[in-house]
CSV table of N, CA and C in Angstrom, one decimal:
chain,number,residue,atom,x,y,z
A,1,MET,N,155.7,35.4,109.4
A,1,MET,CA,156.3,36.4,109.8
A,1,MET,C,157.6,35.4,110.6
A,2,LYS,N,158.8,35.6,110.4
A,2,LYS,CA,160.0,35.5,111.0
A,2,LYS,C,159.9,35.4,112.6
A,3,ASP,N,160.0,34.7,113.5
A,3,ASP,CA,159.8,34.7,114.8
A,3,ASP,C,161.4,35.0,115.4
A,4,ARG,N,162.7,35.1,114.8
A,4,ARG,CA,163.8,35.5,115.2
A,4,ARG,C,164.7,36.1,114.5
A,5,ILE,N,165.5,36.5,114.9
A,5,ILE,CA,166.6,37.6,114.4
A,5,ILE,C,167.9,37.3,114.3
A,6,PRO,N,168.8,37.3,113.3
A,6,PRO,CA,170.1,36.8,113.5
A,6,PRO,C,170.6,38.0,114.1
A,7,SER,N,171.9,37.5,115.3
A,7,SER,CA,172.6,38.5,116.3
A,7,SER,C,174.3,37.5,115.7
A,8,GLU,N,174.9,38.2,116.9
A,8,GLU,CA,176.6,37.9,116.6
A,8,GLU,C,176.2,36.4,117.6
A,9,ASN,N,175.8,36.3,118.6
A,9,ASN,CA,175.7,34.9,119.1
A,9,ASN,C,174.3,34.1,118.8
A,10,GLY,N,173.9,34.0,117.3
A,10,GLY,CA,173.1,33.1,117.0
A,10,GLY,C,171.9,33.8,116.7
A,11,GLU,N,170.9,33.5,117.3
A,11,GLU,CA,169.6,33.8,117.1
A,11,GLU,C,168.6,34.7,118.1
A,12,HIS,N,167.7,35.6,118.1
A,12,HIS,CA,167.5,36.3,119.3
A,12,HIS,C,166.0,35.7,119.1
A,13,ARG,N,164.9,35.9,119.7
A,13,ARG,CA,163.7,35.5,119.4
A,13,ARG,C,163.3,36.9,119.5
A,14,LEU,N,162.2,37.6,118.6
A,14,LEU,CA,161.8,39.0,118.7
A,14,LEU,C,161.3,39.6,119.8
A,15,SER,N,161.2,38.9,120.5
A,15,SER,CA,160.3,39.4,121.8
A,15,SER,C,161.5,39.8,122.8
A,16,ASP,N,162.4,39.2,122.4
A,16,ASP,CA,163.9,39.2,123.6
A,16,ASP,C,165.0,40.5,122.7
A,17,VAL,N,164.7,40.8,121.7
A,17,VAL,CA,165.7,41.9,121.3
A,17,VAL,C,165.8,43.3,122.0
A,18,ALA,N,167.1,43.1,122.4
A,18,ALA,CA,167.7,44.2,123.7
A,18,ALA,C,168.0,45.6,122.9
A,19,LEU,N,168.4,46.8,123.2
A,19,LEU,CA,168.6,47.6,122.5
A,19,LEU,C,169.9,47.8,121.7
A,20,ALA,N,170.6,46.9,122.4
A,20,ALA,CA,172.1,46.8,121.8
A,20,ALA,C,172.4,46.3,120.4
A,21,ASP,N,171.4,45.2,120.2
A,21,ASP,CA,170.9,44.3,119.0
A,21,ASP,C,170.0,45.7,117.8
A,22,LEU,N,169.2,46.4,118.5
A,22,LEU,CA,168.7,47.3,117.7
A,22,LEU,C,169.5,48.2,117.2
A,23,THR,N,170.1,49.1,117.9
A,23,THR,CA,171.5,49.9,117.8
A,23,THR,C,172.2,49.1,116.6
A,24,ARG,N,172.5,48.0,117.0
A,24,ARG,CA,173.4,47.5,115.7
A,24,ARG,C,172.8,47.3,114.4
A,25,MET,N,171.6,47.0,114.5
A,25,MET,CA,170.6,46.4,113.5
A,25,MET,C,170.6,48.1,112.4
A,26,LEU,N,170.0,49.1,113.2
A,26,LEU,CA,169.7,50.2,112.5
A,26,LEU,C,171.1,51.0,112.0
A,27,ALA,N,172.1,50.8,112.8
A,27,ALA,CA,173.3,51.4,112.2
A,27,ALA,C,173.7,50.4,110.6
A,28,ASP,N,173.5,49.1,110.9
A,28,ASP,CA,173.9,48.1,109.6
A,28,ASP,C,172.8,48.8,108.4
A,29,PHE,N,171.6,49.2,109.1
A,29,PHE,CA,170.5,49.3,108.0
A,29,PHE,C,171.0,50.7,107.4
A,30,ALA,N,171.4,51.4,108.0
A,30,ALA,CA,171.6,52.8,107.6
A,30,ALA,C,173.2,52.9,106.7
A,31,ASN,N,174.3,51.9,107.2
A,31,ASN,CA,175.2,52.1,106.4
A,31,ASN,C,175.1,51.0,105.1
A,32,ASP,N,174.5,50.5,105.1
A,32,ASP,CA,174.2,49.3,103.8
A,32,ASP,C,173.7,50.0,102.8
A,33,ARG,N,172.9,51.3,103.0
A,33,ARG,CA,172.1,52.1,102.4
A,33,ARG,C,172.9,53.5,102.0
A,34,GLU,N,174.2,53.7,102.9
A,34,GLU,CA,174.8,54.5,102.7
A,34,GLU,C,173.9,55.8,103.3
A,35,TRP,N,173.3,56.2,104.1
A,35,TRP,CA,172.4,56.5,104.8
A,35,TRP,C,173.0,57.7,106.0
A,36,GLU,N,174.1,57.2,106.7
A,36,GLU,CA,174.8,58.2,107.6
A,36,GLU,C,175.1,59.7,107.6
A,37,ASN,N,174.8,60.1,106.2
A,37,ASN,CA,174.9,61.3,105.9
A,37,ASN,C,173.9,62.0,106.1
A,38,TYR,N,172.6,61.4,106.1
A,38,TYR,CA,171.5,62.2,106.3
A,38,TYR,C,171.2,61.9,107.8
A,39,HIS,N,171.3,61.0,108.5
A,39,HIS,CA,171.3,60.9,109.9
A,39,HIS,C,171.6,61.2,110.7
A,40,THR,N,171.8,62.7,110.4
A,40,THR,CA,172.1,63.6,111.7
A,40,THR,C,171.2,63.6,113.0
A,41,PRO,N,172.0,64.2,114.0
A,41,PRO,CA,171.1,64.3,115.1
A,41,PRO,C,169.5,65.1,114.7
A,42,ARG,N,169.9,66.3,114.0
A,42,ARG,CA,168.5,67.0,113.9
A,42,ARG,C,167.4,66.3,113.0
A,43,ASN,N,168.1,66.0,112.0
A,43,ASN,CA,167.1,65.3,110.9
A,43,ASN,C,166.2,63.9,111.8
A,44,LEU,N,166.9,63.0,112.4
A,44,LEU,CA,166.5,61.7,113.2
A,44,LEU,C,165.7,62.8,114.5
A,45,LEU,N,165.8,63.6,115.1
A,45,LEU,CA,164.8,63.9,116.0
A,45,LEU,C,163.7,64.3,115.3
A,46,LEU,N,163.6,65.1,114.2
A,46,LEU,CA,162.4,65.8,113.0
A,46,LEU,C,161.8,64.2,112.8
A,47,ALA,N,162.4,63.6,112.5
A,47,ALA,CA,161.6,62.4,111.9
A,47,ALA,C,161.1,61.7,113.2
A,48,LEU,N,161.5,61.7,114.4
A,48,LEU,CA,161.0,60.9,115.6
A,48,LEU,C,160.0,61.6,116.0
A,49,VAL,N,159.7,62.9,115.8
A,49,VAL,CA,158.6,64.0,116.6
A,49,VAL,C,157.4,63.9,115.3
A,50,SER,N,158.0,63.4,113.9
A,50,SER,CA,156.8,63.1,113.4
A,50,SER,C,156.1,61.9,113.1
A,51,GLU,N,156.7,60.7,113.7
A,51,GLU,CA,156.4,59.6,114.1
A,51,GLU,C,155.4,59.8,115.4
A,52,VAL,N,155.8,60.4,116.1
A,52,VAL,CA,155.0,60.3,117.4
A,52,VAL,C,153.5,61.5,116.9
A,53,GLY,N,153.9,62.0,116.2
A,53,GLY,CA,152.4,62.6,115.6
A,53,GLY,C,151.6,61.6,115.0
A,54,GLU,N,152.3,60.6,114.1
A,54,GLU,CA,151.6,59.9,113.6
A,54,GLU,C,150.9,59.1,114.7
A,55,LEU,N,152.0,58.2,115.7
A,55,LEU,CA,151.0,57.8,116.6
A,55,LEU,C,150.2,58.6,117.8
A,56,SER,N,150.3,60.0,118.0
A,56,SER,CA,149.2,60.6,118.3
A,56,SER,C,147.7,60.4,117.7
A,57,GLU,N,147.7,60.7,116.2
A,57,GLU,CA,146.5,60.4,115.1
A,57,GLU,C,145.9,59.0,115.6
A,58,ILE,N,146.5,58.1,116.0
A,58,ILE,CA,145.7,57.1,116.3
A,58,ILE,C,144.9,57.1,117.1
A,59,PHE,N,145.5,57.9,118.6
A,59,PHE,CA,144.2,58.1,119.7
A,59,PHE,C,143.6,59.3,119.5
A,60,GLN,N,143.8,59.9,118.6
A,60,GLN,CA,143.0,61.3,118.5
A,60,GLN,C,141.6,61.9,119.0
A,61,TRP,N,141.0,60.8,118.3
A,61,TRP,CA,139.3,61.1,118.5
A,61,TRP,C,139.1,59.8,119.4
A,62,LYS,N,139.8,58.9,119.9
A,62,LYS,CA,139.1,57.8,120.4
A,62,LYS,C,138.8,57.7,121.9
A,63,GLY,N,138.6,59.1,122.4
A,63,GLY,CA,138.6,59.4,124.0
A,63,GLY,C,139.4,58.5,124.5
A,64,GLU,N,139.3,58.3,126.3
A,64,GLU,CA,140.0,57.2,127.0
A,64,GLU,C,139.8,55.6,126.4
A,65,VAL,N,141.0,55.1,126.3
A,65,VAL,CA,140.7,53.7,125.7
A,65,VAL,C,141.0,52.7,127.1
A,66,PRO,N,140.5,51.6,127.2
A,66,PRO,CA,140.8,50.7,128.3
A,66,PRO,C,142.2,50.1,127.8
A,67,ARG,N,142.7,49.9,128.8
A,67,ARG,CA,144.3,49.3,129.1
A,67,ARG,C,144.3,47.9,128.4
A,68,GLY,N,145.1,47.8,127.2
A,68,GLY,CA,144.9,46.2,126.6
A,68,GLY,C,144.3,46.2,125.1
A,69,LEU,N,143.8,47.7,125.1
A,69,LEU,CA,142.8,47.8,123.9
A,69,LEU,C,141.7,47.1,123.4
A,70,THR,N,141.2,46.6,124.3
A,70,THR,CA,140.3,45.2,124.0
A,70,THR,C,139.1,45.5,123.3
A,71,ASP,N,138.5,46.9,122.9
A,71,ASP,CA,137.9,47.1,122.1
A,71,ASP,C,138.3,47.3,120.4
A,72,TRP,N,139.7,47.2,120.6
A,72,TRP,CA,140.5,47.6,119.1
A,72,TRP,C,140.4,46.0,118.4
A,73,ASN,N,140.3,46.2,116.9
A,73,ASN,CA,140.7,45.1,115.9
A,73,ASN,C,142.2,44.7,116.1
A,74,ALA,N,142.3,43.7,115.0
A,74,ALA,CA,143.8,43.4,115.1
A,74,ALA,C,144.3,44.3,114.1
A,75,ASP,N,143.6,44.7,113.1
A,75,ASP,CA,144.2,45.9,112.0
A,75,ASP,C,144.8,47.3,113.1
A,76,GLU,N,143.9,47.6,113.7
A,76,GLU,CA,144.0,49.0,114.4
A,76,GLU,C,145.5,48.8,115.9
A,77,LYS,N,145.4,47.3,116.0
A,77,LYS,CA,146.4,47.0,117.1
A,77,LYS,C,147.8,46.9,116.4
A,78,GLU,N,147.8,46.4,114.7
A,78,GLU,CA,148.7,46.0,114.3
A,78,GLU,C,149.4,47.4,114.0
A,79,HIS,N,148.5,48.8,113.4
A,79,HIS,CA,149.0,49.6,112.9
A,79,HIS,C,149.5,50.6,114.2
A,80,LEU,N,149.1,50.5,115.3
A,80,LEU,CA,149.5,51.1,116.7
A,80,LEU,C,150.9,50.5,116.8
A,81,GLY,N,151.1,49.1,116.8
A,81,GLY,CA,152.4,48.2,116.9
A,81,GLY,C,153.6,49.2,115.7
A,82,GLU,N,152.9,49.1,114.7
A,82,GLU,CA,153.9,49.8,113.6
A,82,GLU,C,154.5,51.2,114.0
A,83,GLU,N,153.4,52.1,114.3
A,83,GLU,CA,153.7,53.6,115.0
A,83,GLU,C,154.8,53.6,115.9
A,84,LEU,N,154.1,52.9,117.2
A,84,LEU,CA,155.5,52.8,118.0
A,84,LEU,C,156.6,51.9,117.8
A,85,ALA,N,156.8,50.9,117.0
A,85,ALA,CA,158.0,51.0,116.5
A,85,ALA,C,159.0,51.7,115.8
A,86,ASP,N,158.4,52.5,114.8
A,86,ASP,CA,158.8,53.7,114.2
A,86,ASP,C,159.4,54.4,115.0
A,87,VAL,N,158.5,54.9,116.3
A,87,VAL,CA,159.3,55.9,117.4
A,87,VAL,C,160.0,55.3,118.3
A,88,LEU,N,160.0,54.0,118.3
A,88,LEU,CA,161.4,53.4,119.2
A,88,LEU,C,162.3,53.3,118.0
A,89,LEU,N,162.4,53.1,116.9
A,89,LEU,CA,163.7,52.8,115.7
A,89,LEU,C,164.5,54.0,115.7
A,90,TYR,N,163.4,54.9,115.6
A,90,TYR,CA,164.0,56.6,115.8
A,90,TYR,C,164.6,57.0,116.8
A,91,LEU,N,163.8,56.7,117.6
A,91,LEU,CA,164.8,57.3,119.3
A,91,LEU,C,166.1,56.2,119.5
A,92,VAL,N,166.1,55.2,119.2
A,92,VAL,CA,167.5,54.3,119.1
A,92,VAL,C,168.4,54.6,118.4
A,93,ARG,N,168.0,55.2,117.3
A,93,ARG,CA,169.1,55.7,116.3
A,93,ARG,C,169.4,56.9,116.6
A,94,LEU,N,168.6,57.8,117.3
A,94,LEU,CA,169.3,59.3,117.6
A,94,LEU,C,170.2,58.8,118.5
A,95,ALA,N,169.6,58.3,119.5
A,95,ALA,CA,170.8,57.9,120.6
A,95,ALA,C,172.0,57.5,120.5
A,96,ASP,N,171.9,56.7,119.5
A,96,ASP,CA,173.5,56.0,118.8
A,96,ASP,C,174.2,57.1,118.1
A,97,VAL,N,173.5,57.8,117.2
A,97,VAL,CA,174.3,59.0,116.5
A,97,VAL,C,174.6,60.2,117.5
A,98,CYS,N,174.2,60.3,118.5
A,98,CYS,CA,174.4,60.8,119.6
A,98,CYS,C,175.3,60.5,120.8
A,99,ASN,N,175.7,59.6,120.4
A,99,ASN,CA,176.7,58.5,121.2
A,99,ASN,C,176.3,58.3,123.0
A,100,VAL,N,174.7,58.1,122.8
A,100,VAL,CA,174.1,58.2,124.1
A,100,VAL,C,173.6,56.5,124.4
A,101,ASN,N,174.1,55.9,125.2
A,101,ASN,CA,173.7,54.8,125.8
A,101,ASN,C,172.4,54.6,126.3
A,102,LEU,N,171.1,54.4,125.6
A,102,LEU,CA,169.8,54.5,125.8
A,102,LEU,C,169.5,53.6,127.1
A,103,GLY,N,170.0,52.7,127.1
A,103,GLY,CA,170.0,51.7,128.6
A,103,GLY,C,170.2,52.3,129.6
A,104,GLU,N,171.5,52.7,129.6
A,104,GLU,CA,172.1,53.3,130.8
A,104,GLU,C,171.5,54.2,131.2
A,105,ALA,N,171.1,55.4,129.9
A,105,ALA,CA,170.6,56.7,130.3
A,105,ALA,C,169.2,56.6,131.0
A,106,ALA,N,168.4,55.3,130.3
A,106,ALA,CA,167.1,55.0,130.9
A,106,ALA,C,167.6,54.7,132.2
A,107,LEU,N,168.0,53.7,132.8
A,107,LEU,CA,168.3,53.4,134.2
A,107,LEU,C,168.9,54.3,135.0
A,108,ARG,N,169.4,55.0,134.7
A,108,ARG,CA,170.1,56.3,135.3
A,108,ARG,C,168.6,57.3,135.6
A,109,LYS,N,167.7,57.6,134.8
A,109,LYS,CA,166.7,58.0,134.9
A,109,LYS,C,165.9,57.5,135.8
A,110,LEU,N,165.5,56.4,135.7
A,110,LEU,CA,164.6,55.5,136.7
A,110,LEU,C,165.2,55.5,138.5
A,111,LYS,N,166.5,55.8,138.4
A,111,LYS,CA,166.9,55.7,139.6
A,111,LYS,C,166.6,57.2,140.4
A,112,LYS,N,167.0,58.1,139.3
A,112,LYS,CA,166.6,59.4,139.8
A,112,LYS,C,165.6,59.7,140.3
A,113,ASN,N,164.2,59.0,139.6
A,113,ASN,CA,163.4,59.3,139.8
A,113,ASN,C,162.9,58.2,141.0
A,114,ALA,N,163.3,57.3,141.2
A,114,ALA,CA,163.0,56.5,142.5
A,114,ALA,C,163.6,57.1,143.8
A,115,LEU,N,164.2,58.0,143.4
A,115,LEU,CA,164.9,59.0,144.5
A,115,LEU,C,164.2,60.3,145.1
A,116,LYS,N,163.4,60.8,143.6
A,116,LYS,CA,162.7,62.0,143.8
A,116,LYS,C,161.3,61.6,143.8
A,117,TYR,N,160.8,60.6,143.9
A,117,TYR,CA,159.5,60.3,144.3
A,117,TYR,C,159.6,58.9,144.7
A,118,PRO,N,159.9,58.9,146.2
A,118,PRO,CA,159.9,57.6,147.0
A,118,PRO,C,158.1,57.1,147.0
A,119,VAL,N,158.2,56.1,147.3
A,119,VAL,CA,156.9,55.3,146.7
A,119,VAL,C,156.0,55.6,148.2
A,120,GLU,N,156.7,55.9,149.3
A,120,GLU,CA,156.1,56.2,150.6
A,120,GLU,C,155.2,57.5,150.6
A,121,LYS,N,155.5,58.2,149.7
A,121,LYS,CA,155.2,59.6,150.0
A,121,LYS,C,154.4,59.9,148.6
A,122,TYR,N,154.6,59.1,147.4
A,122,TYR,CA,154.1,59.5,146.2
A,122,TYR,C,152.7,58.1,145.8
A,123,LYS,N,152.8,57.3,146.6
A,123,LYS,CA,151.9,56.0,146.1
A,123,LYS,C,150.6,56.9,145.9
A,124,GLY,N,150.1,56.4,145.0
A,124,GLY,CA,148.9,56.4,144.5
A,124,GLY,C,148.3,58.0,144.0
A,125,SER,N,149.2,58.6,143.7
A,125,SER,CA,149.3,60.4,143.6
A,125,SER,C,149.4,60.5,142.2
A,126,ALA,N,148.6,61.0,141.6
A,126,ALA,CA,148.8,61.8,140.1
A,126,ALA,C,149.5,63.0,139.8
A,127,HIS,N,150.1,63.6,141.1
A,127,HIS,CA,150.3,64.9,140.9
A,127,HIS,C,151.7,64.7,140.3
A,128,LYS,N,152.3,65.3,139.4
A,128,LYS,CA,153.2,65.8,138.7
A,128,LYS,C,154.2,66.7,138.8
A,129,TYR,N,153.5,67.7,139.4
A,129,TYR,CA,154.2,68.8,139.7
A,129,TYR,C,154.2,69.3,141.1
A,130,ILE,N,155.2,69.1,141.6
A,130,ILE,CA,154.9,68.7,143.0
A,130,ILE,C,156.4,69.3,143.8
A,131,LEU,N,156.3,70.3,144.8
A,131,LEU,CA,157.7,70.7,145.2
A,131,LEU,C,158.1,69.6,146.2
A,132,HIS,N,159.2,69.5,146.3
A,132,HIS,CA,160.1,68.3,147.0
A,132,HIS,C,160.7,68.9,148.0
A,133,ASP,N,161.7,69.9,147.9
A,133,ASP,CA,162.0,70.8,149.4
A,133,ASP,C,161.4,72.2,149.3
A,134,THR,N,160.4,72.3,150.0
A,134,THR,CA,159.8,73.5,150.1
A,134,THR,C,161.0,74.8,150.2
A,135,ASP,N,161.7,74.6,151.2
A,135,ASP,CA,163.1,75.7,151.8
A,135,ASP,C,163.4,76.2,150.2
A,136,ASP,N,164.0,74.8,149.6
A,136,ASP,CA,164.7,75.1,148.2
A,136,ASP,C,164.2,75.6,147.0
A,137,ALA,N,162.3,75.4,147.1
A,137,ALA,CA,161.8,75.6,146.2
A,137,ALA,C,161.3,76.9,146.5
A,138,GLU,N,161.1,77.8,147.8
A,138,GLU,CA,160.8,78.8,148.0
A,138,GLU,C,161.7,80.0,147.5
A,139,LYS,N,163.2,79.4,147.5
A,139,LYS,CA,164.4,80.3,147.7
A,139,LYS,C,164.7,80.2,146.1
A,140,ASN,N,164.3,79.0,145.2
A,140,ASN,CA,165.1,79.0,144.1
A,140,ASN,C,163.5,79.4,143.0
A,141,GLY,N,162.5,78.9,143.4
A,141,GLY,CA,161.4,79.3,142.1
A,141,GLY,C,161.0,78.0,141.4
A,142,ASN,N,161.8,76.8,142.1
A,142,ASN,CA,161.9,75.4,141.3
A,142,ASN,C,160.9,74.6,141.8
A,143,VAL,N,160.1,74.3,140.4
A,143,VAL,CA,158.9,73.0,140.2
A,143,VAL,C,159.5,72.0,139.5
A,144,SER,N,159.5,70.8,140.1
A,144,SER,CA,159.7,69.8,139.5
A,144,SER,C,158.6,69.3,138.6
A,145,SER,N,158.8,69.3,137.3
A,145,SER,CA,158.1,68.7,136.1
A,145,SER,C,158.1,67.5,135.1
A,146,ASP,N,159.3,66.7,136.0
A,146,ASP,CA,159.3,65.1,135.5
A,146,ASP,C,158.1,64.2,135.3
A,147,ILE,N,157.7,63.3,134.4
A,147,ILE,CA,156.8,62.6,134.0
A,147,ILE,C,157.0,61.3,134.9
A,148,VAL,N,155.9,60.9,135.7
A,148,VAL,CA,156.3,59.7,136.4
A,148,VAL,C,155.3,58.6,136.5
A,149,SER,N,154.1,59.4,135.9
A,149,SER,CA,152.9,58.4,136.0
A,149,SER,C,152.9,58.3,134.7
């Protein structure tokens, strides 16, 4: 297997691929095949959901699995990698078609979550539905449901 991919600035190791590179390569891939008309936000979202379903099937009857998947064989890990890649590629393509800079959006979301869930207050907590400002929450009936762990 090739461990490098071509880029405008030479080559990148596969482990160093940036979202911008994936975005460009996916756009080129679709363009070369004249698939732009089919790559609508709705179609890409439905394909993404389908791939998430395939990813879920891998874990469906395994119960909890250890970090690092130490008891999985090479074929199982390769299959997992393929399904994770499918999810990532559809997500990156969907973001591009919707004109969303996924890297910037992710960084903004991380910053929001860091402010919303300060380490001092939430370290070691598995709670995902917590009232952040009791007065505002009682007035508005708002409860946060961001996933942070």
